Coordinates of C-alpha atoms and ligand atoms in Angstrom, one line a residue:
M10 CA 18.6 -34.4 -17.0
N11 CA 16.7 -33.2 -13.9
N12 CA 14.0 -30.6 -13.7
V13 CA 16.3 -27.9 -12.3
V14 CA 18.6 -28.2 -15.3
H15 CA 15.5 -28.2 -17.6
T16 CA 14.4 -24.9 -16.1
D17 CA 17.8 -23.4 -16.8
H18 CA 17.6 -24.6 -20.4
I19 CA 14.1 -23.3 -20.8
L20 CA 15.2 -19.8 -19.5
A21 CA 18.1 -19.8 -22.0
L22 CA 15.9 -20.8 -24.9
T23 CA 13.2 -18.3 -23.9
R24 CA 15.8 -15.6 -24.1
I25 CA 16.5 -16.6 -27.7
V26 CA 12.9 -17.0 -29.1
G27 CA 10.7 -15.2 -26.6
Q28 CA 8.3 -16.6 -24.1
S29 CA 5.5 -17.3 -26.5
N30 CA 7.7 -19.3 -28.8
C31 CA 9.3 -21.5 -26.2
L32 CA 6.5 -24.0 -25.5
T33 CA 6.7 -26.1 -22.3
S34 CA 3.1 -26.7 -21.1
P35 CA 2.6 -30.5 -21.2
D36 CA -0.7 -30.3 -23.2
T37 CA 0.8 -28.0 -25.8
V38 CA 4.1 -29.9 -26.1
A39 CA 2.2 -33.2 -26.4
T40 CA 0.9 -32.2 -29.8
Y41 CA 4.5 -31.7 -31.1
T42 CA 5.8 -34.9 -29.6
V43 CA 3.5 -37.4 -31.2
D44 CA 3.8 -38.3 -34.9
Y45 CA 1.1 -37.9 -37.6
R46 CA -0.2 -41.5 -37.2
G47 CA -0.2 -41.4 -33.4
I48 CA 2.3 -44.3 -33.2
Y49 CA 5.5 -42.7 -32.0
H50 CA 5.6 -40.6 -28.8
G51 CA 8.6 -38.8 -27.4
E52 CA 9.6 -36.3 -24.7
A53 CA 10.6 -32.7 -25.2
I54 CA 12.4 -30.4 -22.9
A55 CA 10.7 -27.6 -24.9
V56 CA 9.4 -26.9 -28.3
V57 CA 11.0 -23.8 -29.7
R58 CA 9.7 -21.8 -32.7
P59 CA 12.5 -19.6 -34.1
D60 CA 11.8 -16.8 -36.5
S61 CA 15.1 -16.4 -38.2
T62 CA 18.2 -18.4 -39.3
E63 CA 20.2 -16.5 -36.6
Q64 CA 17.8 -17.6 -33.9
V65 CA 18.1 -21.2 -35.1
A66 CA 21.9 -20.9 -35.0
E67 CA 21.7 -19.6 -31.4
I68 CA 19.4 -22.4 -30.3
V69 CA 21.7 -25.0 -31.9
K70 CA 24.9 -23.5 -30.3
Y71 CA 23.2 -23.5 -26.9
C72 CA 22.1 -27.1 -27.3
R73 CA 25.5 -28.2 -28.5
L74 CA 27.2 -26.5 -25.6
H75 CA 24.9 -28.4 -23.2
S76 CA 24.9 -31.7 -25.2
I77 CA 21.1 -31.5 -25.6
P78 CA 19.6 -33.6 -28.5
M79 CA 17.7 -31.6 -31.1
V80 CA 14.8 -32.6 -33.4
P81 CA 14.1 -30.5 -36.4
Q82 CA 10.4 -30.4 -37.2
G83 CA 8.4 -29.2 -40.2
G84 CA 4.7 -30.0 -40.6
N85 CA 5.1 -33.3 -38.7
T86 CA 3.4 -35.3 -41.5
S87 CA 6.2 -37.8 -41.8
L88 CA 4.7 -41.3 -41.7
L89 CA 7.8 -43.0 -40.1
G90 CA 8.2 -41.2 -36.8
G91 CA 11.2 -39.0 -38.0
A92 CA 10.0 -35.6 -36.7
V93 CA 9.4 -36.4 -33.0
P94 CA 11.9 -37.2 -30.2
E95 CA 12.7 -40.8 -29.3
E96 CA 10.9 -42.0 -26.3
A97 CA 13.9 -42.3 -24.0
V98 CA 15.8 -39.3 -25.3
P99 CA 14.3 -35.9 -24.2
A100 CA 15.1 -33.3 -26.8
V101 CA 14.5 -29.7 -27.9
V102 CA 12.1 -29.8 -30.8
I103 CA 12.9 -27.0 -33.2
N104 CA 9.8 -26.3 -35.1
L105 CA 10.2 -24.2 -38.3
A106 CA 6.6 -23.0 -38.8
R107 CA 7.3 -19.3 -38.1
M108 CA 10.0 -19.2 -40.8
R109 CA 7.7 -19.1 -43.8
R110 CA 8.6 -16.0 -45.8
V111 CA 9.1 -16.1 -49.6
H112 CA 12.2 -14.0 -50.1
E113 CA 12.3 -13.9 -53.9
V114 CA 10.6 -15.2 -57.0
D115 CA 12.9 -14.8 -60.1
P116 CA 10.7 -15.6 -63.1
F117 CA 13.5 -15.4 -65.6
N118 CA 15.7 -17.7 -63.6
N119 CA 12.6 -19.8 -62.8
T120 CA 13.5 -20.0 -59.1
M121 CA 12.1 -19.2 -55.7
T122 CA 14.1 -18.5 -52.6
V123 CA 11.9 -19.4 -49.6
E124 CA 12.2 -20.1 -45.9
A125 CA 12.0 -23.7 -44.8
G126 CA 8.8 -23.4 -42.8
A127 CA 6.6 -22.3 -45.7
T128 CA 4.0 -25.0 -46.4
L129 CA 4.0 -26.7 -49.7
H130 CA 0.6 -25.2 -50.4
A131 CA 1.9 -21.7 -49.8
V132 CA 4.9 -22.3 -52.0
R133 CA 2.7 -23.5 -54.8
A134 CA 0.4 -20.5 -54.4
A135 CA 3.4 -18.1 -54.4
A136 CA 4.7 -19.6 -57.6
E137 CA 1.2 -19.4 -59.2
A138 CA 0.9 -15.7 -58.1
A139 CA 4.1 -15.1 -60.2
D140 CA 2.7 -17.1 -63.1
R141 CA 5.0 -20.0 -62.4
F142 CA 4.5 -23.6 -61.3
F143 CA 6.1 -25.6 -58.5
P144 CA 5.3 -29.2 -59.3
L145 CA 5.7 -31.1 -56.0
R146 CA 2.3 -32.5 -55.2
I147 CA 1.6 -34.7 -52.2
G148 CA -1.6 -35.3 -50.1
S149 CA -0.2 -33.5 -47.1
E150 CA 0.5 -30.2 -48.9
G151 CA -1.6 -28.0 -46.6
S152 CA 0.6 -29.0 -43.6
C153 CA 4.0 -30.2 -44.8
Q154 CA 6.7 -27.7 -45.2
I155 CA 9.3 -27.2 -47.9
G156 CA 12.1 -27.9 -45.4
G157 CA 10.4 -31.2 -44.5
N158 CA 9.9 -32.0 -48.2
I159 CA 13.6 -31.4 -48.8
S160 CA 14.7 -33.3 -45.7
T161 CA 12.6 -36.4 -46.8
N162 CA 13.3 -36.0 -50.5
A163 CA 9.6 -36.1 -51.0
G164 CA 8.2 -37.7 -54.2
G165 CA 4.4 -37.5 -54.8
T166 CA 2.4 -37.7 -58.0
A167 CA 4.4 -35.5 -60.4
V168 CA 7.8 -37.2 -60.1
L169 CA 7.2 -38.9 -63.5
R170 CA 7.6 -35.6 -65.2
Y171 CA 9.5 -33.3 -62.8
G172 CA 11.5 -35.5 -60.6
N173 CA 11.5 -35.8 -56.8
M174 CA 12.5 -33.1 -54.4
R175 CA 16.2 -33.7 -55.0
E176 CA 15.8 -32.7 -58.6
L177 CA 13.8 -29.5 -57.6
V178 CA 16.4 -28.0 -55.3
L179 CA 19.2 -25.7 -56.5
G180 CA 20.5 -24.2 -53.3
L181 CA 20.2 -24.5 -49.5
E182 CA 21.0 -22.6 -46.3
V183 CA 21.7 -24.9 -43.4
V184 CA 22.4 -24.5 -39.7
L185 CA 25.0 -27.2 -39.0
P186 CA 25.1 -29.1 -35.7
S187 CA 27.9 -26.8 -34.6
G188 CA 25.6 -23.8 -34.9
E189 CA 27.5 -22.5 -38.0
I190 CA 25.4 -21.3 -40.9
W191 CA 26.3 -22.6 -44.3
N192 CA 25.0 -20.3 -47.1
G193 CA 24.6 -22.4 -50.2
L194 CA 21.7 -20.4 -51.6
R195 CA 22.7 -20.5 -55.3
G196 CA 20.2 -20.6 -58.1
L197 CA 22.5 -22.3 -60.5
R198 CA 21.7 -25.2 -62.9
K199 CA 25.4 -25.7 -63.6
D200 CA 28.0 -25.7 -60.9
N201 CA 30.8 -28.2 -61.0
T202 CA 33.0 -26.7 -58.2
G203 CA 33.6 -29.9 -56.4
Y204 CA 31.3 -31.9 -54.1
D205 CA 27.7 -31.0 -54.4
I206 CA 27.3 -30.3 -50.6
K207 CA 23.6 -29.6 -50.6
Q208 CA 22.9 -33.2 -51.7
I209 CA 23.9 -34.7 -48.3
F210 CA 21.2 -32.6 -46.5
I211 CA 18.5 -33.6 -49.0
G212 CA 16.8 -36.7 -47.7
A213 CA 18.9 -36.7 -44.5
E214 CA 15.8 -36.3 -42.3
G215 CA 17.3 -33.6 -40.1
T216 CA 20.2 -35.8 -39.0
L217 CA 22.9 -33.5 -40.4
G218 CA 21.5 -30.0 -39.7
L219 CA 18.6 -27.7 -40.0
I220 CA 17.6 -26.5 -43.4
T221 CA 16.5 -22.8 -43.0
K222 CA 16.1 -21.6 -46.6
A223 CA 16.1 -23.1 -50.1
V224 CA 16.3 -22.1 -53.7
I225 CA 13.8 -24.2 -55.6
K226 CA 13.1 -24.6 -59.3
L227 CA 10.0 -23.3 -60.9
F228 CA 8.4 -24.1 -64.3
P229 CA 6.0 -22.6 -66.8
V230 CA 2.4 -23.1 -65.7
P231 CA 0.8 -26.0 -67.5
T232 CA -2.3 -24.3 -69.0
S233 CA -4.1 -27.5 -69.9
R234 CA -4.7 -30.7 -68.1
A235 CA -6.5 -33.9 -69.2
V236 CA -7.3 -36.6 -66.7
A237 CA -8.7 -40.2 -67.1
F238 CA -9.8 -42.9 -64.7
V239 CA -9.3 -46.4 -66.2
G240 CA -10.5 -49.8 -65.2
L241 CA -8.0 -52.7 -65.6
A242 CA -8.3 -56.5 -65.4
R243 CA -4.7 -57.0 -64.2
A244 CA -1.8 -55.0 -62.8
A245 CA 0.3 -56.1 -65.8
D246 CA -2.1 -54.2 -68.0
A247 CA -1.2 -51.0 -66.2
L248 CA 2.4 -51.5 -67.4
R249 CA 1.3 -51.8 -71.0
L250 CA -1.0 -48.9 -70.7
L251 CA 1.8 -46.8 -69.2
E252 CA 4.0 -47.6 -72.1
L253 CA 1.3 -46.6 -74.6
C254 CA 0.7 -43.3 -72.8
K255 CA 4.5 -42.6 -72.8
A256 CA 4.7 -43.3 -76.5
K257 CA 1.7 -41.1 -77.3
A258 CA 2.0 -38.3 -74.9
D259 CA 5.8 -38.2 -74.2
T260 CA 6.7 -35.5 -71.8
C261 CA 3.0 -34.4 -71.5
L262 CA 2.4 -37.5 -69.3
S263 CA 2.6 -35.9 -65.8
A264 CA 1.1 -38.6 -63.6
F265 CA 0.3 -42.3 -63.7
E266 CA -1.2 -43.7 -60.5
L267 CA -2.2 -47.3 -59.8
I268 CA -5.1 -48.1 -57.5
S269 CA -6.4 -51.5 -56.3
Q270 CA -10.1 -52.1 -55.9
P271 CA -9.9 -52.3 -52.0
A272 CA -8.0 -49.0 -52.1
L273 CA -10.7 -47.4 -54.2
E274 CA -13.4 -48.8 -51.9
L275 CA -11.8 -47.4 -48.8
S276 CA -11.4 -44.0 -50.3
L277 CA -15.0 -43.9 -51.6
A278 CA -16.3 -44.9 -48.2
A279 CA -14.3 -42.1 -46.6
L280 CA -15.6 -39.6 -49.0
N281 CA -19.1 -40.3 -47.8
G282 CA -21.0 -41.6 -50.7
V283 CA -18.9 -40.4 -53.6
R284 CA -19.6 -42.9 -56.4
S285 CA -17.0 -44.8 -58.3
P286 CA -16.1 -43.0 -61.6
L287 CA -16.8 -46.3 -63.5
A288 CA -20.0 -48.3 -63.7
Q289 CA -18.4 -51.6 -63.0
V290 CA -15.9 -52.9 -60.5
Y291 CA -12.4 -53.9 -61.7
P292 CA -9.5 -55.4 -59.8
W293 CA -7.3 -52.4 -60.7
Y294 CA -7.6 -48.8 -61.8
A295 CA -5.2 -46.2 -63.2
L296 CA -5.4 -42.5 -62.8
I297 CA -3.7 -40.8 -65.8
E298 CA -2.9 -37.1 -66.1
L299 CA -1.5 -35.3 -69.1
S300 CA -0.6 -31.6 -68.8
S301 CA 1.1 -29.0 -70.9
G302 CA 1.1 -25.5 -72.3
Q303 CA -0.8 -26.5 -75.4
E304 CA -4.5 -26.0 -76.1
Q305 CA -6.9 -28.1 -74.0
E306 CA -8.4 -29.7 -77.2
Q307 CA -5.0 -30.9 -78.3
L308 CA -4.3 -32.5 -75.0
D309 CA -7.8 -34.1 -74.8
A310 CA -7.2 -35.5 -78.2
L311 CA -3.9 -37.0 -77.2
L312 CA -5.4 -38.7 -74.2
L313 CA -8.3 -40.1 -76.2
E314 CA -5.9 -41.4 -78.8
A315 CA -3.8 -43.1 -76.1
L316 CA -7.0 -44.7 -74.6
E317 CA -8.3 -45.8 -78.0
T318 CA -5.0 -47.5 -78.8
A319 CA -5.0 -49.1 -75.3
S320 CA -8.5 -50.4 -75.9
E321 CA -7.6 -51.9 -79.3
A322 CA -4.7 -53.6 -77.6
S323 CA -7.1 -55.0 -75.0
C324 CA -5.3 -53.6 -72.1
I325 CA -8.1 -51.5 -70.6
E326 CA -11.6 -52.5 -69.6
D327 CA -13.3 -49.1 -69.4
A328 CA -12.3 -45.5 -69.0
M329 CA -13.8 -42.2 -67.8
V330 CA -12.3 -39.0 -69.1
A331 CA -12.9 -35.9 -67.0
T332 CA -14.9 -33.3 -69.0
S333 CA -14.0 -30.4 -66.8
Q334 CA -11.3 -29.3 -64.4
T335 CA -13.7 -29.8 -61.5
Q336 CA -14.2 -33.4 -62.5
A337 CA -10.5 -33.8 -62.9
Q338 CA -10.0 -32.6 -59.4
Q339 CA -12.7 -35.0 -58.1
L340 CA -10.8 -37.9 -59.6
W341 CA -7.6 -36.7 -57.9
T342 CA -9.5 -36.3 -54.6
I343 CA -10.4 -40.0 -54.7
R344 CA -6.8 -40.9 -55.2
E345 CA -5.5 -38.5 -52.5
E346 CA -8.0 -39.6 -49.9
I347 CA -6.6 -43.2 -49.7
S348 CA -3.7 -42.4 -47.4
D349 CA -5.8 -40.6 -44.7
A350 CA -8.7 -43.1 -45.1
Q351 CA -6.2 -45.8 -44.0
T352 CA -4.9 -43.7 -41.1
R353 CA -8.4 -43.2 -39.9
T354 CA -9.4 -46.9 -40.4
G355 CA -6.3 -48.0 -38.5
G356 CA -4.6 -51.3 -38.9
S357 CA -2.7 -51.0 -42.1
V358 CA 0.9 -52.1 -42.6
R359 CA 2.6 -49.5 -44.6
C360 CA 5.2 -50.6 -47.1
D361 CA 6.4 -47.9 -49.5
I362 CA 8.4 -49.9 -52.0
S363 CA 10.0 -49.3 -55.4
V364 CA 11.2 -51.9 -57.8
P365 CA 12.3 -51.6 -61.4
L366 CA 9.2 -50.5 -63.2
S367 CA 9.1 -53.6 -65.4
K368 CA 8.9 -55.8 -62.3
I369 CA 5.9 -54.0 -60.6
P370 CA 3.2 -56.6 -61.7
Q371 CA 5.4 -59.5 -60.6
F372 CA 6.2 -57.9 -57.3
I373 CA 2.5 -57.1 -56.6
E374 CA 1.5 -60.7 -57.4
Q375 CA 4.2 -62.3 -55.2
A376 CA 3.8 -59.9 -52.3
T377 CA 0.0 -60.4 -52.4
E378 CA 0.5 -64.2 -52.2
R379 CA 2.9 -63.8 -49.3
V380 CA 0.6 -61.5 -47.3
L381 CA -2.5 -63.6 -47.9
A382 CA -0.7 -66.7 -46.8
L383 CA 0.1 -64.9 -43.5
A384 CA -3.2 -63.1 -43.0
P385 CA -5.9 -64.6 -45.3
N386 CA -8.6 -62.0 -45.0
T387 CA -6.4 -58.9 -45.4
R388 CA -7.7 -56.2 -47.7
M389 CA -5.0 -55.5 -50.3
V390 CA -4.8 -51.7 -50.3
V391 CA -2.2 -51.1 -53.0
Y392 CA -1.8 -47.8 -54.7
G393 CA 0.8 -45.3 -55.7
H394 CA 3.1 -43.8 -58.2
M395 CA 3.4 -46.7 -60.7
G396 CA 5.0 -44.4 -63.3
D397 CA 8.0 -44.1 -60.9
G398 CA 8.1 -47.9 -60.1
N399 CA 6.7 -47.0 -56.6
V400 CA 3.7 -48.5 -55.0
H401 CA 2.4 -48.1 -51.5
F402 CA 1.8 -51.7 -50.6
N403 CA -0.3 -51.3 -47.5
P404 CA -2.2 -54.5 -46.4
L405 CA -5.2 -53.5 -44.3
R406 CA -6.9 -55.4 -41.5
P407 CA -10.2 -57.2 -42.3
D408 CA -13.3 -55.4 -40.9
T409 CA -13.7 -58.2 -38.4
Q410 CA -10.4 -57.6 -36.6
S411 CA -9.3 -54.7 -34.5
A412 CA -6.4 -52.5 -35.6
A413 CA -4.4 -53.4 -32.5
E414 CA -4.9 -57.1 -32.9
Y415 CA -4.1 -57.2 -36.6
L416 CA -0.9 -55.2 -36.2
A417 CA 0.2 -57.1 -33.1
T418 CA -0.4 -60.5 -34.9
H419 CA 0.7 -59.6 -38.4
G420 CA 2.5 -56.2 -38.5
A421 CA 6.0 -57.4 -38.2
E422 CA 5.7 -60.5 -40.3
I423 CA 4.0 -58.7 -43.2
T424 CA 6.6 -55.9 -43.2
K425 CA 9.3 -58.5 -43.3
A426 CA 7.7 -60.5 -46.0
V427 CA 7.0 -57.5 -48.3
D428 CA 10.3 -55.7 -47.6
S429 CA 12.4 -58.8 -48.1
L430 CA 10.6 -59.4 -51.4
A431 CA 11.4 -55.8 -52.5
A432 CA 15.1 -56.5 -51.6
Q433 CA 15.0 -59.7 -53.8
F434 CA 13.7 -57.5 -56.7
N435 CA 16.7 -55.2 -56.1
G436 CA 14.2 -52.6 -55.0
S437 CA 13.9 -50.1 -52.1
I438 CA 12.0 -50.5 -48.8
S439 CA 11.4 -46.8 -48.7
A440 CA 10.8 -45.2 -52.1
E441 CA 9.8 -41.8 -50.9
H442 CA 8.8 -41.7 -47.2
G443 CA 12.3 -42.0 -45.7
I444 CA 13.5 -44.1 -42.9
G445 CA 12.7 -42.2 -39.6
V446 CA 12.7 -44.7 -36.8
A447 CA 10.1 -47.1 -38.3
K448 CA 12.4 -48.5 -41.0
R449 CA 15.8 -47.8 -39.4
D450 CA 16.5 -51.3 -38.1
E451 CA 15.7 -53.0 -41.4
L452 CA 18.6 -51.2 -43.1
P453 CA 21.4 -53.7 -41.9
H454 CA 19.5 -56.4 -43.7
I455 CA 19.4 -54.7 -47.0
K456 CA 22.5 -52.4 -47.1
S457 CA 26.1 -53.5 -47.0
R458 CA 28.2 -52.7 -44.1
V459 CA 30.3 -50.5 -46.4
E460 CA 27.3 -48.4 -47.3
L461 CA 26.2 -48.1 -43.6
E462 CA 29.8 -47.1 -42.6
I463 CA 29.9 -44.3 -45.3
G464 CA 26.6 -43.0 -43.7
W465 CA 28.1 -43.0 -40.2
A466 CA 31.3 -41.4 -41.5
I467 CA 29.4 -38.5 -42.9
K468 CA 27.3 -38.2 -39.7
K469 CA 30.4 -38.2 -37.5
A470 CA 32.2 -35.6 -39.6
I471 CA 29.2 -33.2 -39.4
D472 CA 27.6 -34.1 -36.1
P473 CA 30.3 -35.8 -34.0
E474 CA 28.3 -35.7 -30.8
N475 CA 25.2 -37.2 -32.5
L476 CA 22.9 -34.4 -31.2
M477 CA 21.0 -33.7 -34.4
N478 CA 17.9 -35.9 -34.6
P479 CA 19.6 -38.9 -32.9
G480 CA 18.2 -42.3 -33.4
K481 CA 16.8 -41.5 -36.9
V482 CA 17.9 -43.0 -40.2
L483 CA 21.2 -44.6 -39.2
P484 CA 21.0 -48.1 -37.6
A485 CA 23.6 -49.4 -35.2
L486 CA 26.4 -50.9 -37.2
P487 CA 26.3 -54.7 -37.3
E488 CA 29.4 -56.7 -36.3
R489 CA 31.8 -57.4 -39.2
D490 CA 31.3 -61.0 -40.4
G491 CA 34.4 -61.2 -42.5
K492 CA 32.4 -61.5 -45.8
E493 CA 32.8 -57.9 -47.0
Ligands
FAD513 C1 -1.9 -37.7 -46.3 C2 -0.4 -37.8 -46.6 C3 0.1 -38.0 -47.9 C4 1.4 -38.1 -48.1 N1 1.9 -38.3 -49.4 C5 3.2 -38.4 -49.6 C6 3.6 -38.6 -51.0 O1 2.9 -38.7 -51.9 N2 5.0 -38.5 -51.2 C7 5.9 -38.4 -50.2 O2 7.1 -38.3 -50.4 N3 5.5 -38.2 -48.9 C8 4.1 -38.2 -48.6 N4 3.7 -38.0 -47.3 C9 4.7 -38.0 -46.2 C10 5.1 -36.5 -45.8 O3 4.1 -35.6 -46.0 C11 6.4 -36.1 -46.4 O4 7.4 -36.9 -46.0 C12 6.7 -34.6 -46.2 O5 7.8 -34.3 -47.1 C13 7.1 -34.3 -44.8 O6 7.2 -32.9 -44.6 P1 7.0 -32.2 -43.1 O7 7.2 -30.8 -43.2 O8 5.7 -32.7 -42.6 O9 8.2 -32.9 -42.4 P2 8.2 -33.5 -40.9 O10 7.3 -34.7 -40.8 O11 8.1 -32.4 -39.9 O12 9.7 -34.0 -40.9 C14 10.2 -35.1 -41.7 C15 11.7 -35.3 -41.4 O13 12.4 -34.1 -41.9 C16 13.1 -33.5 -40.8 N5 12.9 -32.0 -41.0 C17 11.7 -31.4 -41.1 N6 12.0 -30.1 -41.4 C18 13.3 -29.9 -41.4 C19 14.2 -28.8 -41.7 N7 13.8 -27.6 -41.9 N8 15.5 -29.1 -41.6 C20 16.0 -30.3 -41.4 N9 15.2 -31.4 -41.2 C21 13.9 -31.2 -41.2 C22 12.4 -34.0 -39.5 O14 13.4 -34.0 -38.4 C23 12.0 -35.4 -39.9 O15 13.1 -36.3 -39.8 C24 2.4 -38.0 -47.0 C25 1.9 -37.8 -45.7 C26 0.5 -37.7 -45.5 C27 0.1 -37.5 -44.1

């Protein structure tokens, strides 16, 4: 596309969203065309910031008419390059940040109808203002948007109790690649009227349309919360401890996070002098949270009982129980800082894997062996939502090596070693972060051709010209080898 044609497009898009919301100056556009980690860069014809579903539909119709690729964008906190244009494919970035109104909170139906551009933080605050609770909790909550959360089927630290985003969505409004608006904003918990259409947009990473509104589930506010930080000798002990906590606390168990010593060390250093919650150093730690509507004393007693049983069974080395909500929050800050601390340190290979819960210790042991055989001085930053069978297995460069050198030498081989091991365990190479561009070309090695063809069949039915977030999620189809 040449510059004269670009100018025509910019004029047309400006007519839809107004001058101040059709961004074209290179400096401004640059902030929307690079991903959160600064790894993926693309080119945008313009960044448009619509204010309504109707404006989104007009933009999409215009782009379709002129065969212009489109990239839906929320808070741009995706870790896999999904929310920015591909390098060689100039696109119109459709940023949803201005569509952030809460339309309705229905406390009896326990639902909220909200525009896609509302940040997760704002959604949680709006629920709280209505004496309700929206449980999705992830480290990027101040920037990520509910539309982005739905499009990535975000997970986070409360999946154990409330499920991931797929389980928290009841209805959607979507602008399809044709520009048509699909209104599926139903707040129903039972609806067996054929295919559950909303499901194909959840986790589709913007490849099938733009989510403009959603009806999401709310819950009663948990009035009490008990949090403990536990030292462990082995990852296998975390599995036993988790089982004990489940047996004692049942549905009150709302989070169970595993943290390796190098991950803790990284976080504490980033938090400028915050001390470890435990006096001694252990190879592994678990952060446990119980929450419920019962009295705080009852919940505290439940947590202590679980820890005592664990101690008698010799599966914990030491534990610190938060004595106030401030202290509980400090423990969570240590956990939540790990991701950003890695980004700032640079030089970590991010593998977001899940395997059957029972296999987590074995997986960690074997993956660690593989990585250390390839890159002996690697810091094993391993942490994550163990309660869901999900760990972020993120080998980090040694202090003595630069990020660029470590990634150039070891990035690809570590990813291959860890992801292929996850596949051997019948696990997933992306438990919650999605595929974006970063993981796209790994899919043919782990999914059957049949599964990939079903994906492409859906894509072609809804977006026949491949204009909606092209190059993301779906890999090129491999040649048939006659085996399937
Ligand atoms: C510090 C940190 C911690 C994180 N922790 C977690 C975690 O615990 N669990 C987890 O799951 N993720 C986590 N993430 C990853 C990320 O925050 C999530 O994937 C989040 O859901 C992305 O939301 P977003 O609004 O930033 O989406 P974006 O990054 O803007 O977009 C993500 C994808 O969705 C598409 N998209 C965005 N909005 C729409 C829309 N309205 N309609 C259609 N498509 C759309 C984009 O095209 C892109 O493909 C973390 C990220 C950071 C930086």
